[in-house]
Coordinates of C-alpha atoms in Angstrom, one line a residue:
X1004 CA 7.6 4.9 -1.4
X1005 CA 5.2 7.5 -0.1
X1006 CA 2.2 5.3 -0.6
X1007 CA 3.8 1.9 0.1
X1008 CA 2.5 -0.1 3.0
X1009 CA 5.7 0.3 5.0
X1010 CA 8.2 3.1 5.5
X1011 CA 11.3 3.0 3.2
X1012 CA 13.8 0.4 4.2
X1013 CA 16.6 1.7 6.4
X1014 CA 19.1 -1.1 5.7
X1015 CA 20.1 -3.7 3.2
X1016 CA 19.2 -6.3 5.8
X1017 CA 15.7 -5.0 5.9
X1018 CA 15.4 -5.2 2.1
X1019 CA 16.9 -8.7 2.1
X1020 CA 14.3 -9.9 4.6
X1021 CA 11.5 -8.4 2.4
X1022 CA 12.9 -10.2 -0.7
X1023 CA 13.2 -13.5 1.2
X1024 CA 9.6 -13.2 2.4
X1025 CA 8.4 -12.4 -1.1
X1026 CA 10.1 -15.5 -2.5
X1027 CA 8.7 -17.6 0.3
X1028 CA 5.2 -16.4 -0.4
X1029 CA 5.6 -17.4 -4.0
X1030 CA 7.1 -20.8 -3.2
X1031 CA 4.3 -21.6 -0.8
X1032 CA 1.7 -20.8 -3.5
X1033 CA 0.2 -17.9 -1.7
X1034 CA 0.9 -15.4 -4.4
X1035 CA 3.0 -14.4 -7.3
X1036 CA 5.5 -11.6 -7.5
X1037 CA 7.4 -10.6 -10.6
X1038 CA 10.4 -8.3 -11.1
X1039 CA 9.8 -5.9 -14.0
X1040 CA 12.7 -5.2 -16.3
X1041 CA 13.0 -2.4 -18.9
X1042 CA 16.2 -2.0 -21.0
X1043 CA 17.9 -4.7 -18.9
X1044 CA 17.3 -3.0 -15.6
X1045 CA 14.9 -3.6 -12.7
X1046 CA 12.2 -0.8 -12.8
X1047 CA 9.6 -2.3 -10.5
X1048 CA 7.7 -5.3 -9.2
X1049 CA 4.1 -6.5 -9.5
X1050 CA 2.2 -9.4 -8.2
X1051 CA -0.6 -10.9 -6.1
X1052 CA -0.5 -11.2 -2.3
X1053 CA -2.5 -14.0 -0.7
X1054 CA -3.7 -14.9 -4.2
X1055 CA -6.1 -12.0 -4.2
X1056 CA -4.6 -8.6 -3.7
X1057 CA -2.6 -6.9 -6.4
X1058 CA 0.5 -4.9 -5.5
X1059 CA 3.0 -3.0 -7.5
X1060 CA 5.7 -0.4 -7.3
X1061 CA 7.7 1.2 -10.1
X1062 CA 10.6 3.6 -10.5
X1063 CA 9.5 7.1 -11.3
X1064 CA 11.8 6.9 -14.3
X1065 CA 9.2 4.7 -16.1
X1066 CA 6.0 6.4 -15.0
X1067 CA 3.8 7.3 -17.9
X1068 CA 5.4 4.8 -20.3
X1069 CA 2.7 2.1 -20.0
X1070 CA 5.0 -0.4 -18.3
X1071 CA 2.9 -0.5 -15.1
X1072 CA -0.3 -1.0 -17.1
X1073 CA 1.3 -3.8 -19.0
X1074 CA 2.4 -5.4 -15.7
X1075 CA -1.1 -5.1 -14.2
X1076 CA -2.7 -6.7 -17.3
X1077 CA -0.2 -9.6 -17.1
X1078 CA -1.0 -10.1 -13.4
X1079 CA -4.8 -10.1 -14.1
X1080 CA -4.3 -12.6 -17.0
X1081 CA -2.2 -14.9 -14.8
X1082 CA -4.8 -14.7 -12.0
X1083 CA -7.6 -15.6 -14.5
X1084 CA -5.5 -18.5 -15.9
X1085 CA -5.1 -19.8 -12.3
X1086 CA -8.9 -19.6 -11.7
X1087 CA -8.8 -16.7 -9.3
X1088 CA -12.3 -15.1 -9.7
X1089 CA -11.4 -11.6 -8.6
X1090 CA -8.5 -9.4 -7.7
X1091 CA -8.6 -6.8 -5.0
X1092 CA -6.7 -3.6 -4.4
X1093 CA -6.3 -1.4 -1.3
X1094 CA -4.9 2.1 -2.2
X1095 CA -4.2 5.2 -0.3
X1096 CA -6.7 7.7 -1.7
X1097 CA -4.0 10.3 -2.2
X1098 CA -2.3 7.9 -4.6
X1099 CA -4.0 9.3 -7.8
X1100 CA -1.6 7.5 -10.2
X1101 CA -2.4 4.0 -8.8
X1102 CA -6.1 4.8 -8.8
X1103 CA -5.9 5.8 -12.5
X1104 CA -3.8 2.7 -13.3
X1105 CA -6.3 0.4 -11.6
X1106 CA -9.4 2.0 -13.1
X1107 CA -7.8 2.0 -16.6
X1108 CA -7.3 -1.7 -16.2
X1109 CA -10.9 -2.6 -15.2
X1110 CA -10.9 -2.2 -11.5
X1111 CA -14.0 -0.6 -9.9
X1112 CA -14.2 1.1 -6.5
X1113 CA -16.0 -0.9 -3.9
X1114 CA -15.6 1.3 -0.8
X1115 CA -13.6 3.6 1.4
X1116 CA -12.5 3.5 5.0
X1117 CA -10.5 5.9 7.2
X1118 CA -7.4 5.1 9.3
X1119 CA -7.0 1.5 8.0
X1120 CA -3.2 1.2 8.3
X1121 CA -0.4 2.8 10.3
X1122 CA 2.7 3.4 8.2
X1123 CA 5.5 4.6 10.4
X1124 CA 3.9 7.3 12.5
X1125 CA 1.1 8.1 10.1
X1126 CA -2.4 6.7 9.9
X1127 CA -3.6 6.3 6.3
X1128 CA -7.0 5.7 4.7
X1129 CA -8.0 3.1 2.1
X1130 CA -10.0 3.1 -1.1
X1131 CA -10.9 -0.5 -2.1
X1132 CA -11.1 -1.8 -5.7
X1133 CA -12.0 -5.0 -7.3
X1134 CA -11.5 -6.5 -10.8
X1135 CA -13.9 -9.4 -11.6
X1136 CA -12.2 -12.0 -13.6
X1137 CA -15.2 -14.3 -14.0
X1138 CA -15.7 -14.2 -17.8
X1139 CA -19.0 -16.1 -17.5
X1140 CA -20.8 -13.1 -16.1

């Protein structure tokens, strides 16, 4: 959770609210979110927020197994099928694993900015990425 956009949840109620909001966003057509299963257990989630920004989180137990890469590829494929021309990402520059995952899957860096988000008591910076899904270019 170190690089997530919120501090770790402190209660089941907080997590339930997060899940309800995720479902609502999908139902309203403002994005897609998918639970990722491996060996019949939940190991992460991946999706699009506001039909443009990719987000993902995975259990450390599956890091390095290619599961996150497979999920990112599936999200990009679904976005392209839905006619979304590009997918964006906003990553804490200290999150080297996510940066490698994105660049491995066709994202290119488009900029950086300092102090873009406050997570708990800490201000964090952003590095921005984009994957162009327009196959005609």
